[in-house]
mmCIF file of N, CA, C and O in Angstrom:
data_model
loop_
_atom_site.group_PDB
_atom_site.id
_atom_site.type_symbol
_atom_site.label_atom_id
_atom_site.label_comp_id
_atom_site.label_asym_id
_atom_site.label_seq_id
_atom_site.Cartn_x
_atom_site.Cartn_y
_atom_site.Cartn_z
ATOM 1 N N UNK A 117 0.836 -1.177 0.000
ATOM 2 C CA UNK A 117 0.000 0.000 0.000
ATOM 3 C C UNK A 117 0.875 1.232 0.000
ATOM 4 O O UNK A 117 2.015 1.253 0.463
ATOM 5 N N UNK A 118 0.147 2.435 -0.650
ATOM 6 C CA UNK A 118 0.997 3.495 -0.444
ATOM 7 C C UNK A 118 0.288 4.999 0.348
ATOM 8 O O UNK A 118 -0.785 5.571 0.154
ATOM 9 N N UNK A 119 1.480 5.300 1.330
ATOM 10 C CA UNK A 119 1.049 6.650 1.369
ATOM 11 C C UNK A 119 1.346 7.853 1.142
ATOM 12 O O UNK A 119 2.525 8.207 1.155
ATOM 13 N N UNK A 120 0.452 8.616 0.918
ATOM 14 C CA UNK A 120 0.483 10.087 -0.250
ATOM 15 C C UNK A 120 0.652 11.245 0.638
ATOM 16 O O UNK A 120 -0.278 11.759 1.259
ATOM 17 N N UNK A 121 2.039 11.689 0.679
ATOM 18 C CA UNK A 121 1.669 13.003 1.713
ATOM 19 C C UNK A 121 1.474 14.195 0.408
ATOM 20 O O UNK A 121 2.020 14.275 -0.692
ATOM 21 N N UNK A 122 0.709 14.829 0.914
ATOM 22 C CA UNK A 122 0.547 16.451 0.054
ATOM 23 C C UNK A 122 2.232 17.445 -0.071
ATOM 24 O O UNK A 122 2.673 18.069 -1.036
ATOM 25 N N UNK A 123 2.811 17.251 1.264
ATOM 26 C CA UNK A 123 3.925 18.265 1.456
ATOM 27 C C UNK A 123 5.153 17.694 2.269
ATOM 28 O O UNK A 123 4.995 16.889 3.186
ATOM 29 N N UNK A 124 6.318 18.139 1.892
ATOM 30 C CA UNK A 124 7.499 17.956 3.185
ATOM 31 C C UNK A 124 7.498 17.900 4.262
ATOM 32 O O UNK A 124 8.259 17.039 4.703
ATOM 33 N N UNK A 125 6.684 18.737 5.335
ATOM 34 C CA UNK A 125 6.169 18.304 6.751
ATOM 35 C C UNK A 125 5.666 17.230 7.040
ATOM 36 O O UNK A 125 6.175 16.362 7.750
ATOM 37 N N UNK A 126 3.809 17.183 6.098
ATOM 38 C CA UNK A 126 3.398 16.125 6.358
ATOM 39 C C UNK A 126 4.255 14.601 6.095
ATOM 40 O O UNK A 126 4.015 13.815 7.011
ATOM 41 N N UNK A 127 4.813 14.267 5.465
ATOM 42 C CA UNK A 127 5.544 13.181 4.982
ATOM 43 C C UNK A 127 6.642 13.400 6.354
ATOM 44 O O UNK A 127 6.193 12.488 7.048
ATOM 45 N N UNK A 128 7.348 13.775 6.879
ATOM 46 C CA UNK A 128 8.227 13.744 7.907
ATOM 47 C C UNK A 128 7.078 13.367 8.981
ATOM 48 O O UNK A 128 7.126 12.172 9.275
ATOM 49 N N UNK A 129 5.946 14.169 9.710
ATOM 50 C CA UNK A 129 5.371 13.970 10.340
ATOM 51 C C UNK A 129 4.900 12.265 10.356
ATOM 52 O O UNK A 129 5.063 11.546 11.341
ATOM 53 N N UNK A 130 4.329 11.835 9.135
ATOM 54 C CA UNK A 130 3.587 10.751 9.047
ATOM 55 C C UNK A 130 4.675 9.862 8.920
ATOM 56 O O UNK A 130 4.203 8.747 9.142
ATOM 57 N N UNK A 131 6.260 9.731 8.606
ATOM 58 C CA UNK A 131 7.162 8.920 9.016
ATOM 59 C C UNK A 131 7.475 8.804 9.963
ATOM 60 O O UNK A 131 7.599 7.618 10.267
ATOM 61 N N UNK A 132 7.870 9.961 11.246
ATOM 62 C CA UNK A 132 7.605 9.799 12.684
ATOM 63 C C UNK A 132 7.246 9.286 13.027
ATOM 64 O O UNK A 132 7.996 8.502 13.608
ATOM 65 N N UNK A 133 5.591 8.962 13.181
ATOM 66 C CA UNK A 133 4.756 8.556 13.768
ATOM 67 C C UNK A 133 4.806 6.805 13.282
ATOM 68 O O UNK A 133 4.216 6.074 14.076
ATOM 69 N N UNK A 134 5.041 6.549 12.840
ATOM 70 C CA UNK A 134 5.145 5.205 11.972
ATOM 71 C C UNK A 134 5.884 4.429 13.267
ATOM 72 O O UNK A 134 6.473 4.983 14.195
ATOM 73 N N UNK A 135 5.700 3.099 13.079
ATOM 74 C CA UNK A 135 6.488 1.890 13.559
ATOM 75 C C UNK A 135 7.905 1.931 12.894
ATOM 76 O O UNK A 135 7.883 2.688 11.924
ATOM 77 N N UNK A 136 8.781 1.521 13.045
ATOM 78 C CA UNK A 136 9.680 0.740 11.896
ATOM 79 C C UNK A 136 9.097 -0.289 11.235
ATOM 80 O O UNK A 136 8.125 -0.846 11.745
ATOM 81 N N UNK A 137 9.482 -0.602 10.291
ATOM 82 C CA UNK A 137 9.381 -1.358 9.116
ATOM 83 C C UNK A 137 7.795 -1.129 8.737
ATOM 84 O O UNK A 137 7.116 -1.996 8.186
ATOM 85 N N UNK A 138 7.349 0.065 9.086
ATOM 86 C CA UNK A 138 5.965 0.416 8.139
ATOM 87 C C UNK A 138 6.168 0.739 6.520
ATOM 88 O O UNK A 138 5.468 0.459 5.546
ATOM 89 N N UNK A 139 7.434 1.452 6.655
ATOM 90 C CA UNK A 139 7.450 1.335 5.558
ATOM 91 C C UNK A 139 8.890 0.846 5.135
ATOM 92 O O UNK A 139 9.959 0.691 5.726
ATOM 93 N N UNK A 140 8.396 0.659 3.738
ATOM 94 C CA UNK A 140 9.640 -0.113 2.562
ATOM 95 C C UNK A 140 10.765 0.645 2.261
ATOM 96 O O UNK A 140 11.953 0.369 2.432
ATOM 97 N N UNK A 141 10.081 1.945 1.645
ATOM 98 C CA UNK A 141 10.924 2.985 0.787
ATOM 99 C C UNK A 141 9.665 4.074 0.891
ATOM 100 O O UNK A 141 8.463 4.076 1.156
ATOM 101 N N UNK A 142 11.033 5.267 0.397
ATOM 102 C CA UNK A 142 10.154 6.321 0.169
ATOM 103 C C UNK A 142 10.198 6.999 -0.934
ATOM 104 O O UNK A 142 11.342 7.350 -1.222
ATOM 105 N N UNK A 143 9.305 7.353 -1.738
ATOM 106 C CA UNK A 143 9.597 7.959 -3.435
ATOM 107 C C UNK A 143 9.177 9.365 -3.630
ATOM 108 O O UNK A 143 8.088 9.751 -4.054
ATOM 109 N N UNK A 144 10.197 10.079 -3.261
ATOM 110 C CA UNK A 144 10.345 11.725 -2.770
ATOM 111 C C UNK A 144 10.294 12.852 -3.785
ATOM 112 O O UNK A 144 11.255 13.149 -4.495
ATOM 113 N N UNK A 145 9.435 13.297 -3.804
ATOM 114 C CA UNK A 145 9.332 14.565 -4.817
ATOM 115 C C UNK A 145 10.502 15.684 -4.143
ATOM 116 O O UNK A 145 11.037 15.792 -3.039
ATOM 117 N N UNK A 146 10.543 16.097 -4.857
ATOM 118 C CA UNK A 146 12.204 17.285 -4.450
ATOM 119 C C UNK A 146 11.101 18.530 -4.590
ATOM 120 O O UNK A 146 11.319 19.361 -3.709
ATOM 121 N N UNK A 147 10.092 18.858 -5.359
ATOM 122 C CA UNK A 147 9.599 19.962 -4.995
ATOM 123 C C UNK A 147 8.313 19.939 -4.635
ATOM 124 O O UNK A 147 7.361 19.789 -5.401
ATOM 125 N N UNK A 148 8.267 20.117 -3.246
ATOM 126 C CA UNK A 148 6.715 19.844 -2.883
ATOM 127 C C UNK A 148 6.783 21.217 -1.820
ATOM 128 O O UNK A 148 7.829 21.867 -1.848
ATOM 129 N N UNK A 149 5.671 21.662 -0.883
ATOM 130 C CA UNK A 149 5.465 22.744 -0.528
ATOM 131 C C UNK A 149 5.798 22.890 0.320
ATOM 132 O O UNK A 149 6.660 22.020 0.442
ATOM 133 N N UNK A 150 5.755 23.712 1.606
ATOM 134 C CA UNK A 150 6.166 23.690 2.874
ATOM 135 C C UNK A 150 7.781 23.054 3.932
ATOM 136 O O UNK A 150 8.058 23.406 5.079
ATOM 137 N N UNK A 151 8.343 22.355 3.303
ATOM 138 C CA UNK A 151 9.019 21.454 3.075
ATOM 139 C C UNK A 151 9.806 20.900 1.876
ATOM 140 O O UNK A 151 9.275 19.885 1.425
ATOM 141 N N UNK A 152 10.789 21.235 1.311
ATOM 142 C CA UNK A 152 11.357 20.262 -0.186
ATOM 143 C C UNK A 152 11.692 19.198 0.249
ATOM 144 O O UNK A 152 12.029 18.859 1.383
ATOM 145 N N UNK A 153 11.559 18.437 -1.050
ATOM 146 C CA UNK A 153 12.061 16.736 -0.248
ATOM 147 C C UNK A 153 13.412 16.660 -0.044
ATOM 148 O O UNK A 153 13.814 15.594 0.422
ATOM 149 N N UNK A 154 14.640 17.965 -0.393
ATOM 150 C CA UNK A 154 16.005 17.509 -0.033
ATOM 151 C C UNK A 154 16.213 17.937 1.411
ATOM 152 O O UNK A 154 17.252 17.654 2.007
ATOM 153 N N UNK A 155 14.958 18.800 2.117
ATOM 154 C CA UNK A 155 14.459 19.244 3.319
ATOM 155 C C UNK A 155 14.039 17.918 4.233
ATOM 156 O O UNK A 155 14.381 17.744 5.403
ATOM 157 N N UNK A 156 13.260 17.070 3.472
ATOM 158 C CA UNK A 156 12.450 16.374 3.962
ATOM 159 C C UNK A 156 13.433 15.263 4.350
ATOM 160 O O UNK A 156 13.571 14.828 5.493
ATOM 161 N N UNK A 157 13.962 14.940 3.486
ATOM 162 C CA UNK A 157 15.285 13.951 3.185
ATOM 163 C C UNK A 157 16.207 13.816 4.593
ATOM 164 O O UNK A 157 16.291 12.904 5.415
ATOM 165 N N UNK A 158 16.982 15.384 4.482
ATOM 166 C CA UNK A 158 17.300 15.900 5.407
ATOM 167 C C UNK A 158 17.114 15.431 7.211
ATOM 168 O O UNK A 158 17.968 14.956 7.959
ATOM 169 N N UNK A 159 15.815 15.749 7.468
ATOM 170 C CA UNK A 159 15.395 15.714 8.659
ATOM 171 C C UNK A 159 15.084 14.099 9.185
ATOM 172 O O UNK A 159 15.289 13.755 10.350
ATOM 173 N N UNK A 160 14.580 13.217 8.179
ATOM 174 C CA UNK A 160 14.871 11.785 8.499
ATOM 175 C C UNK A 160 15.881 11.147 8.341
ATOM 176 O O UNK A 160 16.006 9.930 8.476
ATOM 177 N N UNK A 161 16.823 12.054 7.991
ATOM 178 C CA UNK A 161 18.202 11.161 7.969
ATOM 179 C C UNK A 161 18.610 11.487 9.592
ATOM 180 O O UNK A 161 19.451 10.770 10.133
ATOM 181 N N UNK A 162 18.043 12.483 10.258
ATOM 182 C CA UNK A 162 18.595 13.258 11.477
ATOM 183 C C UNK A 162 18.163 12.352 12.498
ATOM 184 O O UNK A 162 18.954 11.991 13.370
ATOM 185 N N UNK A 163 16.874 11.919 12.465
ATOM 186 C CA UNK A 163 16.509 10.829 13.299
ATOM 187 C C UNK A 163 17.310 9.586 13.907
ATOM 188 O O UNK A 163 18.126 8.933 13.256
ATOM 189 N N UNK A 164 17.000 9.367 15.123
ATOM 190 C CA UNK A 164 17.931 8.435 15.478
ATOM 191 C C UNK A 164 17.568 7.026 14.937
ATOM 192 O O UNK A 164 16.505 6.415 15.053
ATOM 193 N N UNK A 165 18.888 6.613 14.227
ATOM 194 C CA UNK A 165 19.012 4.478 13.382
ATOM 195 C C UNK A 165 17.861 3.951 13.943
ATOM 196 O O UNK A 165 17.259 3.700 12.900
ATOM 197 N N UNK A 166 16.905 3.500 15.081
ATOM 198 C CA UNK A 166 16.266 3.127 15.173
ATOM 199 C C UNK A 166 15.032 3.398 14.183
ATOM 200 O O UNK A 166 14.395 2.549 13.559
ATOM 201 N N UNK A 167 14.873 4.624 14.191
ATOM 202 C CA UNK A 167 13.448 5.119 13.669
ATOM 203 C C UNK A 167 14.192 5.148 12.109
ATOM 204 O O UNK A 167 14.133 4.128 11.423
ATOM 205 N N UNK A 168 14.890 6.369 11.597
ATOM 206 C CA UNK A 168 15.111 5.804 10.368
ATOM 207 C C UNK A 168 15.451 4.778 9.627
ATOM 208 O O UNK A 168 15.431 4.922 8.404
ATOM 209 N N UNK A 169 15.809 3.612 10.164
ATOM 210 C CA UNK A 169 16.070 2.591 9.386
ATOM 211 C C UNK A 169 16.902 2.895 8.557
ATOM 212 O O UNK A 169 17.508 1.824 8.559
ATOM 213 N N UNK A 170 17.619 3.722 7.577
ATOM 214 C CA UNK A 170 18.161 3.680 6.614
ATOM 215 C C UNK A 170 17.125 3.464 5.516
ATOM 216 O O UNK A 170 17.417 3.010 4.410
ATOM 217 N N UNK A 171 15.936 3.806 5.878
ATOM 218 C CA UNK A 171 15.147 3.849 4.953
ATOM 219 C C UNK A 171 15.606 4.095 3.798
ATOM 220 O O UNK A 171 16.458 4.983 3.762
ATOM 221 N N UNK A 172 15.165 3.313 2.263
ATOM 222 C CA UNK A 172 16.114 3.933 0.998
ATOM 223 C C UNK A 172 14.676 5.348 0.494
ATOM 224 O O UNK A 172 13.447 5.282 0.517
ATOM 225 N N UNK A 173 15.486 6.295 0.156
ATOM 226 C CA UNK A 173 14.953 7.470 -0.399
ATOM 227 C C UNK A 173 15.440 7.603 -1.730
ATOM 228 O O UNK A 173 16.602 7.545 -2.135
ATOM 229 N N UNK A 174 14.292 7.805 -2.398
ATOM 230 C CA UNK A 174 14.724 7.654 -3.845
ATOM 231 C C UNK A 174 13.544 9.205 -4.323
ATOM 232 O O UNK A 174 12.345 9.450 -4.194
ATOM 233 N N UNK A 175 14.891 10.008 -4.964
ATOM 234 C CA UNK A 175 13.672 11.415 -5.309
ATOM 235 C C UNK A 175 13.218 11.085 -6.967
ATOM 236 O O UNK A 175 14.086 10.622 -7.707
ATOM 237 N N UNK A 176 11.934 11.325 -7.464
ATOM 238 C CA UNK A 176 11.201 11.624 -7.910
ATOM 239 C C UNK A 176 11.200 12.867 -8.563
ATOM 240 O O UNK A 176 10.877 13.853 -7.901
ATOM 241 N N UNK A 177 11.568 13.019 -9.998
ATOM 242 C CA UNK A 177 11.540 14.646 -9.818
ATOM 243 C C UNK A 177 11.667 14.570 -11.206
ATOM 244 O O UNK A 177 11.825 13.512 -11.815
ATOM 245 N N UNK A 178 11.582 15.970 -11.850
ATOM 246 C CA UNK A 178 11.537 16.480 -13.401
ATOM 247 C C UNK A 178 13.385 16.887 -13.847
ATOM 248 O O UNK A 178 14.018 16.705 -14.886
ATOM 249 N N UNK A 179 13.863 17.636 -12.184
ATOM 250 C CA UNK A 179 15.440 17.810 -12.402
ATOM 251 C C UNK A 179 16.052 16.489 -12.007
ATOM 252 O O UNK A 179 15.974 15.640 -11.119
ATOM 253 N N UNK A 180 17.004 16.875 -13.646
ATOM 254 C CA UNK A 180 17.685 15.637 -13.965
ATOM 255 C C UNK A 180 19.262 15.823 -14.372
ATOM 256 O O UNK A 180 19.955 14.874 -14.738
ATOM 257 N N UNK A 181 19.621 16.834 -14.289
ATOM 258 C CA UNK A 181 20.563 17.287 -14.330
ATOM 259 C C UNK A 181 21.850 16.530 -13.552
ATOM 260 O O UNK A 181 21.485 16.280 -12.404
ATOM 261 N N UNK A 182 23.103 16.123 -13.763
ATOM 262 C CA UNK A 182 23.846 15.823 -13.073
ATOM 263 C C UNK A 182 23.744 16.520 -11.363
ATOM 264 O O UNK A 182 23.455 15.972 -10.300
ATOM 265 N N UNK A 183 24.106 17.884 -11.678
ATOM 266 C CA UNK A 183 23.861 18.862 -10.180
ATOM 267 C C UNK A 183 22.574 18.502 -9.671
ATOM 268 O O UNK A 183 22.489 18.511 -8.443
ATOM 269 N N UNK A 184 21.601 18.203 -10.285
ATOM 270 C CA UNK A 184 20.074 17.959 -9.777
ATOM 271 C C UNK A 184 20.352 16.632 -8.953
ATOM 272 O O UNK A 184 20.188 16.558 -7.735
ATOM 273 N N UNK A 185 20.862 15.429 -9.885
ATOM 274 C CA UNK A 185 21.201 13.967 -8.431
ATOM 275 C C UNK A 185 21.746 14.259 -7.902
ATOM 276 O O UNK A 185 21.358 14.113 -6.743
ATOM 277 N N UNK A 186 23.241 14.995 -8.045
ATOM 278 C CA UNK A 186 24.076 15.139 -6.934
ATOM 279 C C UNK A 186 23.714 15.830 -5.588
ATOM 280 O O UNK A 186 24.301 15.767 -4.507
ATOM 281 N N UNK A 187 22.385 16.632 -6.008
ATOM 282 C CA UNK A 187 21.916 17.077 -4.620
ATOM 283 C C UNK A 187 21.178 16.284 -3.874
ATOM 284 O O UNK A 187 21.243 16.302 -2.645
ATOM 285 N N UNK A 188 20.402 15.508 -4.544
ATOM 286 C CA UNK A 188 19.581 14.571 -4.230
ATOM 287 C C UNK A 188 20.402 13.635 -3.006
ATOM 288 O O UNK A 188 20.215 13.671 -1.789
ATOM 289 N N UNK A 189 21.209 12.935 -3.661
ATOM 290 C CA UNK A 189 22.783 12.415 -2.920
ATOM 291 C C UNK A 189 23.333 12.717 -1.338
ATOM 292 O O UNK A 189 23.488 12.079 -0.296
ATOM 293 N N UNK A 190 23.580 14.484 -1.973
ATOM 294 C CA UNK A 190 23.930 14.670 -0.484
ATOM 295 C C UNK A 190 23.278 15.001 0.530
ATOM 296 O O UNK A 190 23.515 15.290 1.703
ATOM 297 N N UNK A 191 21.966 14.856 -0.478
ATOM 298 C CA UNK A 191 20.656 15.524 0.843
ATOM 299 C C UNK A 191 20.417 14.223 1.814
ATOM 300 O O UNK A 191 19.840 14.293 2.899
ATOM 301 N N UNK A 192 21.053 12.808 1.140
ATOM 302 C CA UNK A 192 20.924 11.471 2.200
ATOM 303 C C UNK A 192 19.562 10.377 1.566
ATOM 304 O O UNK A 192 18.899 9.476 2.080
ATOM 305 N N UNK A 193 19.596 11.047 0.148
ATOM 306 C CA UNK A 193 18.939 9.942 -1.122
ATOM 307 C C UNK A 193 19.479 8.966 -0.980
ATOM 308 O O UNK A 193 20.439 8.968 -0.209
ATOM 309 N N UNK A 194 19.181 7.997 -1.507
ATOM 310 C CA UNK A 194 19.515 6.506 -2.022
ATOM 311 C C UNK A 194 19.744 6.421 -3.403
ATOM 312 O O UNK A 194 20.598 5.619 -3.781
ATOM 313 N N UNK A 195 19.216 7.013 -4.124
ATOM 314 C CA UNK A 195 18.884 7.296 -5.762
ATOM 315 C C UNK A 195 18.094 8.273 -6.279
ATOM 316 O O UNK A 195 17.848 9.181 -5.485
ATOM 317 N N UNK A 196 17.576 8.378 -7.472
ATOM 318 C CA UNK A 196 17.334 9.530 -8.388
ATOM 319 C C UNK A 196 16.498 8.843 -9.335
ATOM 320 O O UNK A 196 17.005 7.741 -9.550
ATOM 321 N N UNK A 197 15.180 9.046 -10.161
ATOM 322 C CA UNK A 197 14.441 8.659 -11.070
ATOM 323 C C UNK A 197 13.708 9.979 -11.838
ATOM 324 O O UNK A 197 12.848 10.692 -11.320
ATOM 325 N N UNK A 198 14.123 10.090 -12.859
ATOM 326 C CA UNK A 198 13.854 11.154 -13.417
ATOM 327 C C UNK A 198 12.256 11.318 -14.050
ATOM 328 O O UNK A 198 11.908 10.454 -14.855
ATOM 329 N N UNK A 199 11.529 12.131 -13.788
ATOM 330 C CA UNK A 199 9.896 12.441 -14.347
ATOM 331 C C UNK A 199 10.536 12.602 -16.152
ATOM 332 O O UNK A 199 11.610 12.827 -16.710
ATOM 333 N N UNK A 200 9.117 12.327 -16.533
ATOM 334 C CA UNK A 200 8.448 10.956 -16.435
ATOM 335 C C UNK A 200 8.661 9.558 -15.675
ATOM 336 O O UNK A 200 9.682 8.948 -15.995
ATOM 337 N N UNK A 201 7.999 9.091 -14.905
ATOM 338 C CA UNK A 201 8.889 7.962 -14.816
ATOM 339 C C UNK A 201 8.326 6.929 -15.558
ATOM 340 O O UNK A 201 7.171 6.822 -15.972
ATOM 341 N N UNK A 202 9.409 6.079 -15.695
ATOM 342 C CA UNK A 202 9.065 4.935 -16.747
ATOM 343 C C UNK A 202 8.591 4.037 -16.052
ATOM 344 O O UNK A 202 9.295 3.851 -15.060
ATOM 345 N N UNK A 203 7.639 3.321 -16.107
ATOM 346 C CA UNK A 203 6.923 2.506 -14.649
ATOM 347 C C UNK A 203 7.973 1.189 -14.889
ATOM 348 O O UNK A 203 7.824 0.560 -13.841
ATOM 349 N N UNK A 204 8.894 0.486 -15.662
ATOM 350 C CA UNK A 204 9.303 -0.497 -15.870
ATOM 351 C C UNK A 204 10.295 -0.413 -15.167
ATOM 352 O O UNK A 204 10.767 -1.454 -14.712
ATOM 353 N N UNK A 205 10.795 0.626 -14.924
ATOM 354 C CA UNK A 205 12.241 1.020 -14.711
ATOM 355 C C UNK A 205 12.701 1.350 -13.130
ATOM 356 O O UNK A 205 13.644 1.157 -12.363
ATOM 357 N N UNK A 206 11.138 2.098 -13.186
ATOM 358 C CA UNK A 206 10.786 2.004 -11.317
ATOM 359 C C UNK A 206 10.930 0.690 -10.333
ATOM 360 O O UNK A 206 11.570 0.486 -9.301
ATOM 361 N N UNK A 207 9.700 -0.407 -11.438
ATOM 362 C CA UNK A 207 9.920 -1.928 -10.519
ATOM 363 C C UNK A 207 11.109 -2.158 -10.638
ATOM 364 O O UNK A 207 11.386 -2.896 -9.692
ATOM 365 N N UNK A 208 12.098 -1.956 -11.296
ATOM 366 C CA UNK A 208 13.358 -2.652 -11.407
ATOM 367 C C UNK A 208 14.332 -1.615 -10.369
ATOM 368 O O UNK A 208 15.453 -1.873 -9.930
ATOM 369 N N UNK A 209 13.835 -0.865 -10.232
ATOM 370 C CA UNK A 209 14.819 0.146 -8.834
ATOM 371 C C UNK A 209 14.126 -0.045 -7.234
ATOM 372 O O UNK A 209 14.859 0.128 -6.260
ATOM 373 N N UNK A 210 12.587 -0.433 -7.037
ATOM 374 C CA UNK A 210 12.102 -0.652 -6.259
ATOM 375 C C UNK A 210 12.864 -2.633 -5.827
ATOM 376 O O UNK A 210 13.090 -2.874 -4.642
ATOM 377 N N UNK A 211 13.060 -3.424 -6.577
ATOM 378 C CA UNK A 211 13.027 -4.318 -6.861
ATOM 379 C C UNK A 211 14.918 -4.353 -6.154
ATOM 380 O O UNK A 211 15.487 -5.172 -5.431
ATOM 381 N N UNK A 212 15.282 -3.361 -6.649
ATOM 382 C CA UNK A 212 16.890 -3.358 -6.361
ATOM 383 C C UNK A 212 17.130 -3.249 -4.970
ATOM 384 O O UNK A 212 17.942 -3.826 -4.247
ATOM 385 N N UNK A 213 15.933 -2.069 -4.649
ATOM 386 C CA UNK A 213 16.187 -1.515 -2.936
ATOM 387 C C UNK A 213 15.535 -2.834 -2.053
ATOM 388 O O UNK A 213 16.183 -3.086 -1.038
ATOM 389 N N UNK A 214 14.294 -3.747 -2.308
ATOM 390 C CA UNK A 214 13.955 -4.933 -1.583
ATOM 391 C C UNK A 214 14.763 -6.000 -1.146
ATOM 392 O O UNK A 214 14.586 -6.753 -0.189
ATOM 393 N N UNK A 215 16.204 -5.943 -2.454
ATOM 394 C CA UNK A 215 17.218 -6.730 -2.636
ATOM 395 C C UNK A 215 18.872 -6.356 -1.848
ATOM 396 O O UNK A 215 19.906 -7.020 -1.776
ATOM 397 N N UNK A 216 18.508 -5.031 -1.363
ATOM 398 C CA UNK A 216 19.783 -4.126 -0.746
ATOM 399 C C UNK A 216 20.539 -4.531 -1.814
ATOM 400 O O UNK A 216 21.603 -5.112 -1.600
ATOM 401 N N UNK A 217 20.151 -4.313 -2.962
ATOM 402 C CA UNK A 217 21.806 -4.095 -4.062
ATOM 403 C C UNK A 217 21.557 -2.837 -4.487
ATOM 404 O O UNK A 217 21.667 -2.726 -5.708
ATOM 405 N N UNK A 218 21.300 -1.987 -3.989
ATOM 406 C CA UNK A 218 21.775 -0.487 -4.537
ATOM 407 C C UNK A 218 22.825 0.509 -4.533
ATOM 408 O O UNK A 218 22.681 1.561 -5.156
#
């Protein structure tokens, strides 16, 4: 199942609150409101190993630019999938992170 936050807060908020292992992964828009996801990124990497898990973060986004992943990167991403996304290409990166070969 998936859940849809509207903004960068909410999505931090609603990972907080979570168990561990609620969730899998997270598929991060870099520009969302209140919050950017290299913001958002950010603040769950800050969390203490228990709660973040090392969750893999993978941004979602239209910038695709070399400088565009590399921020992604140091914001404490896992990876980068460029908009459009190709839905084939997704299972096969979702598929990578289930497998810890990323």
């Amino acid at each position: 199942r998936c859940v849809i936050c509207p903004d960068g807060e909410k999505l931090v908020a609603a990972f907080e609150a979570a168990k561990p292992g609620d969730f899998d992964a997270i598929l991060m828009d870099v520009q969302m409101p209140e919050m950017t996801g290299l913001e958002a990124t950010r603040k769950i990497r800050t969390l203490p190993a228990e709660k973040n898990g090392n969750i893999p973060i993978v941004a979602m986004t239209a910038d695709a630019f070399a400088e565009d992943v590399q921020a992604c990167l140091a914001s404490g991403m896992n990876g980068h999938i460029a908009k459009p996304v190709d839905v084939s290409k997704l299972r096969q990166y979702l598929q990578k992170i289930k497998n810890h070969t990323l």
